[in-house]
Tab-separated table of C-alpha atoms in Angstrom:
chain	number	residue	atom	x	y	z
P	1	UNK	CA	94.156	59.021	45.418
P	2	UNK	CA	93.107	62.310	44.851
P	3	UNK	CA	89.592	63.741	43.631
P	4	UNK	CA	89.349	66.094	41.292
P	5	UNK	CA	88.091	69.361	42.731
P	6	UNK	CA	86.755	71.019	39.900
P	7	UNK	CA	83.918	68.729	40.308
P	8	UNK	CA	80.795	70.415	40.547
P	9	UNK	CA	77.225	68.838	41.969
P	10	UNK	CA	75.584	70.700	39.008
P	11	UNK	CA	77.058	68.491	36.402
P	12	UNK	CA	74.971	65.886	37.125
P	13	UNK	CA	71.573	67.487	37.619
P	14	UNK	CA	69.000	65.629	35.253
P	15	UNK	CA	68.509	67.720	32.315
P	16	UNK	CA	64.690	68.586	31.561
P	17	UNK	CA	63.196	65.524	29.676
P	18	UNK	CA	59.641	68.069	28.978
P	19	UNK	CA	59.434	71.254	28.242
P	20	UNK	CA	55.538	72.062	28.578
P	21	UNK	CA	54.085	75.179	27.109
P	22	UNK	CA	51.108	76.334	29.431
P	23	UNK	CA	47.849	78.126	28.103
P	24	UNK	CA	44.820	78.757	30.103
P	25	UNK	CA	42.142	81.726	29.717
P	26	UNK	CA	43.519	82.997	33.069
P	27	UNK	CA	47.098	83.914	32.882
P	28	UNK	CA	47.533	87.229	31.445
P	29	UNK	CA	51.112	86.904	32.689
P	30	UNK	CA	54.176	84.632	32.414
P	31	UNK	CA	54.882	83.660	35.772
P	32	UNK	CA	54.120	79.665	36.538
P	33	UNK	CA	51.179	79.518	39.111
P	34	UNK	CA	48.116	77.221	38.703
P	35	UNK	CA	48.966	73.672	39.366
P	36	UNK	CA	52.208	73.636	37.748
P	37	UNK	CA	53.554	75.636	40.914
P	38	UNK	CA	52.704	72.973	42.652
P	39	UNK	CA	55.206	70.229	41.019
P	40	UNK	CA	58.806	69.903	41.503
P	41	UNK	CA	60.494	67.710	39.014
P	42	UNK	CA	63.800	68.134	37.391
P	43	UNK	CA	62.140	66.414	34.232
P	44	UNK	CA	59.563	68.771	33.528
P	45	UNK	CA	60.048	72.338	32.442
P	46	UNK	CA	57.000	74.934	32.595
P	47	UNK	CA	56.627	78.135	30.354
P	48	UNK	CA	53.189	79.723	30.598
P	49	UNK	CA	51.961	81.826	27.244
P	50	UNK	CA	50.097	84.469	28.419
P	51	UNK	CA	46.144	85.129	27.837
P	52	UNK	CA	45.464	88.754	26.701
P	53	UNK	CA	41.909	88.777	26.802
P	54	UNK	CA	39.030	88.462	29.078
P	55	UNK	CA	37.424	84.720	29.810
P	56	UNK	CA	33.922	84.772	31.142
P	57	UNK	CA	33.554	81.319	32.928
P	58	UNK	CA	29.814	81.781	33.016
P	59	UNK	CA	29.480	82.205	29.514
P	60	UNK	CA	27.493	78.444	28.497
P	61	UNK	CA	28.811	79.100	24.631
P	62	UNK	CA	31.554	81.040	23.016
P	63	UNK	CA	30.944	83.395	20.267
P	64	UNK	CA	32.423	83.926	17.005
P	65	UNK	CA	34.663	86.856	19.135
P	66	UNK	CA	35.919	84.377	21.696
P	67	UNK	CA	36.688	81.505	19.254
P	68	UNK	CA	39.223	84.377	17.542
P	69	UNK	CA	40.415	84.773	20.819
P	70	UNK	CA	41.523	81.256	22.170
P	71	UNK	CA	42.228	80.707	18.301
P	72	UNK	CA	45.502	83.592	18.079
P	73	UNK	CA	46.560	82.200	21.790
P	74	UNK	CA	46.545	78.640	20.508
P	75	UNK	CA	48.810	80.074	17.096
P	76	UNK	CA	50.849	82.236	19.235
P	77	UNK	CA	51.504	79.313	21.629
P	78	UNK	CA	53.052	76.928	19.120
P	79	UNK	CA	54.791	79.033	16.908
P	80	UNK	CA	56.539	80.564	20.199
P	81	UNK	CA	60.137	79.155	20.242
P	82	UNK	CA	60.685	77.583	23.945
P	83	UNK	CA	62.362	80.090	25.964
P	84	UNK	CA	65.870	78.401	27.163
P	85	UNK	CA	65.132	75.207	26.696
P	86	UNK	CA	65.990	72.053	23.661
P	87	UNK	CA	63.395	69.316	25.475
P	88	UNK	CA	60.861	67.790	23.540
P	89	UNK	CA	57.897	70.288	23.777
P	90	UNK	CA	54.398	69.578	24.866
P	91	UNK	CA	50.795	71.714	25.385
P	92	UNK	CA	49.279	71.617	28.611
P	93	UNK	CA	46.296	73.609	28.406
P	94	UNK	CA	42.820	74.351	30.829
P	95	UNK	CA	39.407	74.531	29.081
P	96	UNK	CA	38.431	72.910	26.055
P	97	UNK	CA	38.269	75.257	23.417
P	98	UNK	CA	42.172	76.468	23.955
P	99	UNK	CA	42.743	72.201	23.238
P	100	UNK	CA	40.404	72.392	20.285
P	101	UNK	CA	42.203	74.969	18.395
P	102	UNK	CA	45.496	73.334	19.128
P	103	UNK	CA	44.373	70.501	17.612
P	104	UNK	CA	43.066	71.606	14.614
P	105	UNK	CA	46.677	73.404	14.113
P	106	UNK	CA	48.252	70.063	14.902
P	107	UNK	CA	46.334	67.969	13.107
P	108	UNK	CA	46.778	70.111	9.422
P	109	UNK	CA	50.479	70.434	10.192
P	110	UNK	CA	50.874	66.574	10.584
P	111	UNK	CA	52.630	67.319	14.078
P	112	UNK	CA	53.182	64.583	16.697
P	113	UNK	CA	53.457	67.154	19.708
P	114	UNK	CA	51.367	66.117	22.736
P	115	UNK	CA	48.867	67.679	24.115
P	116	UNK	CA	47.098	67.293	27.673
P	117	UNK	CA	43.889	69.075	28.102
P	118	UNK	CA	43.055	69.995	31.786
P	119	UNK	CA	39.868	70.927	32.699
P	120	UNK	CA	38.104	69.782	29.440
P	121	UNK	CA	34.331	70.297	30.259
P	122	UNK	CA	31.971	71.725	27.778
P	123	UNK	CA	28.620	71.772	29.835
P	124	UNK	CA	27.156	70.508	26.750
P	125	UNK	CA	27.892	68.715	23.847
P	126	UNK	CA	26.645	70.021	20.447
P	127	UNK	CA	25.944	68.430	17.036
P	128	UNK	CA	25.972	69.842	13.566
P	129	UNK	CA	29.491	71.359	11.789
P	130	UNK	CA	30.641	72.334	15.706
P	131	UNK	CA	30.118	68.840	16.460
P	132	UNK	CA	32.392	67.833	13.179
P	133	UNK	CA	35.030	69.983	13.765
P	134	UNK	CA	35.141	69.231	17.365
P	135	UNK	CA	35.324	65.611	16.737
P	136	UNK	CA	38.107	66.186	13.811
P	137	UNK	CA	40.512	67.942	16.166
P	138	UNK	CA	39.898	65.874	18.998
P	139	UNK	CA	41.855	63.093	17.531
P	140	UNK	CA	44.721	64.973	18.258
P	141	UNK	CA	44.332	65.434	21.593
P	142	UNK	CA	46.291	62.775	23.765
P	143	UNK	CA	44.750	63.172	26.951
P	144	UNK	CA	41.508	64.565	28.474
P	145	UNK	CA	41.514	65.246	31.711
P	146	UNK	CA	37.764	65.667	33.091
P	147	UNK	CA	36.233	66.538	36.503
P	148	UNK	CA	33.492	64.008	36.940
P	149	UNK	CA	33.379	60.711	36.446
P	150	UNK	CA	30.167	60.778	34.366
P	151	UNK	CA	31.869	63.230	31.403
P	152	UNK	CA	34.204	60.272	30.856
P	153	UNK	CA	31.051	58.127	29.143
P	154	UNK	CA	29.579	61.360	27.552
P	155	UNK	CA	32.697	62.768	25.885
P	156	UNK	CA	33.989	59.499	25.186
P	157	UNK	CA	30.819	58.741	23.076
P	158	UNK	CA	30.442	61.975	21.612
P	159	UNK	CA	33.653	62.255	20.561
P	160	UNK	CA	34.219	58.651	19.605
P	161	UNK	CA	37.178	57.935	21.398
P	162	UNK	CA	38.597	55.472	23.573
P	163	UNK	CA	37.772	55.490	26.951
P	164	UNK	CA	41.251	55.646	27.946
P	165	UNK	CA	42.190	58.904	26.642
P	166	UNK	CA	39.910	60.667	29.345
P	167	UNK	CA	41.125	60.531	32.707
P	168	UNK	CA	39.119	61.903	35.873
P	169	UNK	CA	40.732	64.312	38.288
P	170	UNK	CA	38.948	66.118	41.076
P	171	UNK	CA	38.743	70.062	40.090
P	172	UNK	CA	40.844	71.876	42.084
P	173	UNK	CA	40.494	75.693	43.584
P	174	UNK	CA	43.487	78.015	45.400
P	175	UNK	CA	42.988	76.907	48.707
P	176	UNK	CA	42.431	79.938	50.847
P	177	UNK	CA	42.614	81.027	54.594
P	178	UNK	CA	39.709	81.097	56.694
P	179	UNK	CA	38.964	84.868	56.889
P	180	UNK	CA	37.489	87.243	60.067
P	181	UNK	CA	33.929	87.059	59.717
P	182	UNK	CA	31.875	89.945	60.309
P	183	UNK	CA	29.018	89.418	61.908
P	184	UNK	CA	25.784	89.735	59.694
P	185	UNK	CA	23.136	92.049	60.808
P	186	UNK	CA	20.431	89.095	59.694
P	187	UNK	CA	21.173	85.708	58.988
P	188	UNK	CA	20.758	84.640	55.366
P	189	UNK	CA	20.973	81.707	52.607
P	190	UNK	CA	23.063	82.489	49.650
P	191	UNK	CA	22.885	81.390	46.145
P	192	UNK	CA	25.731	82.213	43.321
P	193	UNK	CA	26.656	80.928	39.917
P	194	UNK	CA	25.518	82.125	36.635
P	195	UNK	CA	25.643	78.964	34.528
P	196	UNK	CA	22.751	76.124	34.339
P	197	UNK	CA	21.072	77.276	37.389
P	198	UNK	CA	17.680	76.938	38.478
P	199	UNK	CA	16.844	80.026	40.534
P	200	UNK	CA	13.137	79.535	39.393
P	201	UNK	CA	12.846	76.701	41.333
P	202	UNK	CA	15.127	77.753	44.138
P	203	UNK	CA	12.431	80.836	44.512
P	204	UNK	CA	9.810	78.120	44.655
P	205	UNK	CA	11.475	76.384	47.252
P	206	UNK	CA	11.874	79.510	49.344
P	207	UNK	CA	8.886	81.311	49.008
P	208	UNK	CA	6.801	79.267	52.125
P	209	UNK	CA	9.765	79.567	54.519
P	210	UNK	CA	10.758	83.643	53.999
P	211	UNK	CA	14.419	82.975	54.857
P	212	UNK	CA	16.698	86.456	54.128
P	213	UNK	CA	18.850	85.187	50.859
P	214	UNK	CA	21.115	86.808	48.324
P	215	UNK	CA	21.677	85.655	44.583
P	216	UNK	CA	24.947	86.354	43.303
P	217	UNK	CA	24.590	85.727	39.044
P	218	UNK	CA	24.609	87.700	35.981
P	219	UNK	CA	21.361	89.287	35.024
P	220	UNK	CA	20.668	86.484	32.525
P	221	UNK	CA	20.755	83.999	34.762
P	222	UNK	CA	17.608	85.956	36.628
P	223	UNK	CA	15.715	87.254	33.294
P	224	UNK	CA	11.684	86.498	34.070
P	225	UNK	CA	12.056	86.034	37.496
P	226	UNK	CA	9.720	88.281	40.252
P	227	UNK	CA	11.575	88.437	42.988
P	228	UNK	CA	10.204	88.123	46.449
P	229	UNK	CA	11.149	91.191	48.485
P	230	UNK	CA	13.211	88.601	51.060
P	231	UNK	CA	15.765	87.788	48.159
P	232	UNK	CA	18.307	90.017	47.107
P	233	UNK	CA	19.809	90.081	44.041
P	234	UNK	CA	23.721	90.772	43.318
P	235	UNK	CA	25.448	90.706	40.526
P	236	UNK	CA	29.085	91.769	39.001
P	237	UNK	CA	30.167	91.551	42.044
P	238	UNK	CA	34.654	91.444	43.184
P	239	UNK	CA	35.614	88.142	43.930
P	240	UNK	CA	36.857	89.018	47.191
P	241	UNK	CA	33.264	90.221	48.403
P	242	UNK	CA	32.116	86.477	46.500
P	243	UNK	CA	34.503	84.636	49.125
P	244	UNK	CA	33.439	87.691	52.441
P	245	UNK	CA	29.503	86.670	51.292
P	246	UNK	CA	30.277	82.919	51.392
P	247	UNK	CA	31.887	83.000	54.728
P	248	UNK	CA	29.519	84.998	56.367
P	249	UNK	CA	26.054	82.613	54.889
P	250	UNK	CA	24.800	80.426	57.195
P	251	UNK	CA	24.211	78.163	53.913
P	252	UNK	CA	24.951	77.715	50.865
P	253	UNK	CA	22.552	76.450	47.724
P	254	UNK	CA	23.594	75.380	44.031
P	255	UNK	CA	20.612	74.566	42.620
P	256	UNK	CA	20.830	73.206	39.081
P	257	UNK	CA	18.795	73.051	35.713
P	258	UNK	CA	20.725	71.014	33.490
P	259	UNK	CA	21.794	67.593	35.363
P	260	UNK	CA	22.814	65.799	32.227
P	261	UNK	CA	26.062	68.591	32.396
P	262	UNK	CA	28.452	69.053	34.989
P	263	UNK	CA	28.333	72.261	36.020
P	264	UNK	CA	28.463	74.339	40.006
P	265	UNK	CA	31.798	72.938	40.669
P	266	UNK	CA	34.119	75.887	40.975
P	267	UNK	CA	31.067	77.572	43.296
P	268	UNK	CA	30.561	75.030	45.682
P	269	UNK	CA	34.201	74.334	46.239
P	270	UNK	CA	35.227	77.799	46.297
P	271	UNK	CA	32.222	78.164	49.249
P	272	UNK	CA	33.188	74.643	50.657
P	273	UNK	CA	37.053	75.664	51.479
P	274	UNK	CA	35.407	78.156	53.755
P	275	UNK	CA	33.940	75.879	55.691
P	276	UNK	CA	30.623	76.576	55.062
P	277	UNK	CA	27.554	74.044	54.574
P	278	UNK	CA	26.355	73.339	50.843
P	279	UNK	CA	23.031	71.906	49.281
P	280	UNK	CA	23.662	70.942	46.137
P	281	UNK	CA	21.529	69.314	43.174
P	282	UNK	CA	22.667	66.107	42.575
P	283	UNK	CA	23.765	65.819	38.924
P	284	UNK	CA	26.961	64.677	37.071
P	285	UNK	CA	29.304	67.315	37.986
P	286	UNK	CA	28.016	67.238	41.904
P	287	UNK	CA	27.870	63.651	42.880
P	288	UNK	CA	31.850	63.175	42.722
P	289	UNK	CA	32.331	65.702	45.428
P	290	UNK	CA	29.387	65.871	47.665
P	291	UNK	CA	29.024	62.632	50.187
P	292	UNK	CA	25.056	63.258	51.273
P	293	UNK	CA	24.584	64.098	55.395
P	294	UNK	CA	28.761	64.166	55.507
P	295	UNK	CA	30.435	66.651	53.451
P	296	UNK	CA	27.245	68.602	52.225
P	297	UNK	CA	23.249	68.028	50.904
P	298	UNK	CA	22.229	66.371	47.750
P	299	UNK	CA	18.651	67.333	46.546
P	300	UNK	CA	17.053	65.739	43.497
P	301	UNK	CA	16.876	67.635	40.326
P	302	UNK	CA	13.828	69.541	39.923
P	303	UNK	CA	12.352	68.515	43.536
P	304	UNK	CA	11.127	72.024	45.176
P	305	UNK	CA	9.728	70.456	48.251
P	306	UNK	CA	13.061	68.171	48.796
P	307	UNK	CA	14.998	71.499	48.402
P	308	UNK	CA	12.537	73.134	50.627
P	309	UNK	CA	12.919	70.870	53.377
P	310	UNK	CA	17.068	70.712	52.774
P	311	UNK	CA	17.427	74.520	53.267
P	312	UNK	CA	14.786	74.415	56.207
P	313	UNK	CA	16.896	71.516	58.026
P	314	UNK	CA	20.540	73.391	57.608
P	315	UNK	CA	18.662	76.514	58.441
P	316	UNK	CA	17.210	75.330	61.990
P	317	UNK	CA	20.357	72.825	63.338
P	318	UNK	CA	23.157	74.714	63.925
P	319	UNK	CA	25.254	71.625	64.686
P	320	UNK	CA	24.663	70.344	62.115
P	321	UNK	CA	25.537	73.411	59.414
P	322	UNK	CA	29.259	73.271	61.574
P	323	UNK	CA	29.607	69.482	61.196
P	324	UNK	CA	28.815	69.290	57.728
P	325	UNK	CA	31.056	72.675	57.013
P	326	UNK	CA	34.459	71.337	58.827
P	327	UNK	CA	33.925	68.318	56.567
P	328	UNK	CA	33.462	70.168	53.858
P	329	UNK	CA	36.774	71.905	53.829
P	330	UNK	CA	38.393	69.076	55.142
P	331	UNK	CA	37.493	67.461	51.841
P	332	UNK	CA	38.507	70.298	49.826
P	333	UNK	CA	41.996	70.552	51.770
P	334	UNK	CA	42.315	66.977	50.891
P	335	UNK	CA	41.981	66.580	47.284
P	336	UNK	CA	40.305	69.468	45.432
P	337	UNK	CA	43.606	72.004	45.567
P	338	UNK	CA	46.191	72.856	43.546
P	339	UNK	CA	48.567	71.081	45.883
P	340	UNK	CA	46.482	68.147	45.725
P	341	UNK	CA	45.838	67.106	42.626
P	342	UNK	CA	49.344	68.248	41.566
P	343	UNK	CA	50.988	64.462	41.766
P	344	UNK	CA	48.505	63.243	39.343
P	345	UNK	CA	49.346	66.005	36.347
P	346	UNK	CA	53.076	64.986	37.404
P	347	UNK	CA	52.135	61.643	36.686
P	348	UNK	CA	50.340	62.511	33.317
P	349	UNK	CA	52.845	64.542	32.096
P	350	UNK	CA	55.590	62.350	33.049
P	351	UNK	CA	53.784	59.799	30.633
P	352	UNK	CA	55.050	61.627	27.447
P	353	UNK	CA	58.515	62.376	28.789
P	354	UNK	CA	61.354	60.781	27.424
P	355	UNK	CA	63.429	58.599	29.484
């Protein structure tokens, strides 16, 4: 019998089953990167509509100017025919506002499209007409997807939705090689982050022991603080030189204001991939990747002398700042990366594709 030899393998490749459209605040261009570089699946097509504006992830609340913003992405984004493609579409997007205005476009065209909204964390909820119109598009959102276990309970309430329309999955960084470290003319304790952080008491807690330490944050972060000539203050600051500070710190301190909000998470991860040791205030956002004495420090919120005596310990064993820095990119390697956490937005997109 003879086979036909026209036959091509191609002809029975899996045609895409779901095209997503990407938007996040940090893609200026259209090539797929972020986590959906990460997936390979014949079922699921990515296109990425690109950002052109600037996103300041420190900022605690957009303006009127940044609303505008995320608001002619979101309308760009659906009214963008898909590029090669006839699938059923779908929005995945990162950050909650770019969701919000989606929504609210979905929701007052009567539209069934899905859409998935990664990284959904406000660092605080709000009432009043925000809090309406948050809650009214909402609704239309099919799936949050949150980065601490505690935002499940406090978006689910605010919001008034079900419980099963937030899902919790680890935050995830680029991982990055270990660099060449320099060695440091003193030895020194850094700080970093803008957002919710309590370098008032973190001054407090350093004053007594005089250890050399550098701040990295944005000037409001630092307004009415005196400064103790040990502690240097940086800010605006590459991220490059973020990463060569982290690497060369002996430690590494998030200390926190706000612990009903999770907050820190992209700075201690980002510090914790480079093997270094963190103390950390133990609050919402912390307490899902921090395991106390193994992969870092927990300190109580607000506890000066507990944070005293955390820095004070890391600062004096040196065996113990390596131990507790291999685990601490260990853990990172393991399940706060793009590759990582990339099976589970397969398995949440796949959800919504059709069979």
């Amino acid at each position: 019998m003879e086979h036909n030899s026209s036959f091509s393998p191609h002809q029975f490749q899996p045609e895409p089953t779901m095209h997503w459209k990407v938007l996040t605040p940090f893609s200026p261009g259209t090539e797929v990167g972020w986590i959906p570089a990460h997936i390979r699946d014949p079922n699921l097509t990515f296109e990425v509509i690109p950002s052109d504006y600037d996103h300041d992830r420190s900022r605690r609340l957009s303006g009127l100017r940044e609303w505008i913003d995320y608001a002619r992405h979101a309308i760009r984004a659906w009214f963008k025919k898909p590029s090669g493609s006839d699938a059923p579409i779908g929005y995945l997007t990162s950050f909650p506002q770019l969701p919000i205005c989606l929504a609210l476009i979905k929701r007052v065209t009567f539209s069934n499209v899905p859409i998935v909204a990664w990284c959904f964390n406000l660092g605080s909820t709000y009432g009043g007409v925000k809090g309406v119109l948050a809650r009214f598009a909402s609704k239309a959102i099919d799936i949050f997807v949150v980065h601490s276990t505690a935002e499940i309970e406090i978006y689910s309430k605010w919001l008034r939705l079900p419980r099963d329309k937030f899902i919790y999955v680890p935050l995830s960084v680029a991982m990055k090689p270990l660099p060449a470290v320099s060695q440091a003319a003193d030895r020194f304790v850094l700080a970093l982050g803008t957002a919710n952080r309590d370098y008032d008491g973190l001054v407090k807690a350093l004053t007594p022991l005089g250890y050399r330490t550098i701040i990295i944050a944005g000037p409001k972060a630092m307004q009415n603080l005196d400064l103790p000539a040990f502690v240097e203050h940086k800010s605006g600051l590459p991220l490059e030189e973020c990463h060569k500070l982290s690497r060369a710190a002996d430690l590494i301190v998030i200390s926190l204001k706000d612990v009903e909000a999770a907050s820190g998470q992209v700075s201690f991860l980002e510090t914790m991939m480079f093997g270094r040791p963190v103390i950390v205030t133990r609050a919402p956002g912390t307490v899902d990747y921090i395991e106390d004495g193994k992969t870092g420090m927990l300190v109580e919120p607000g506890d000066v002398e507990g944070l005293r005596s955390a820095i004070a310990k890391l600062w004096n064993d040196e065996d113990l700042r390596l131990r507790l820095g291999n685990a601490a990119r260990t853990s990172v390697e393991n399940s706060s990366t793009f590759k990582a956490v990339a099976p589970k937005m397969r398995q949440v997109l796949n959800s919504f594709a059709e069979g």
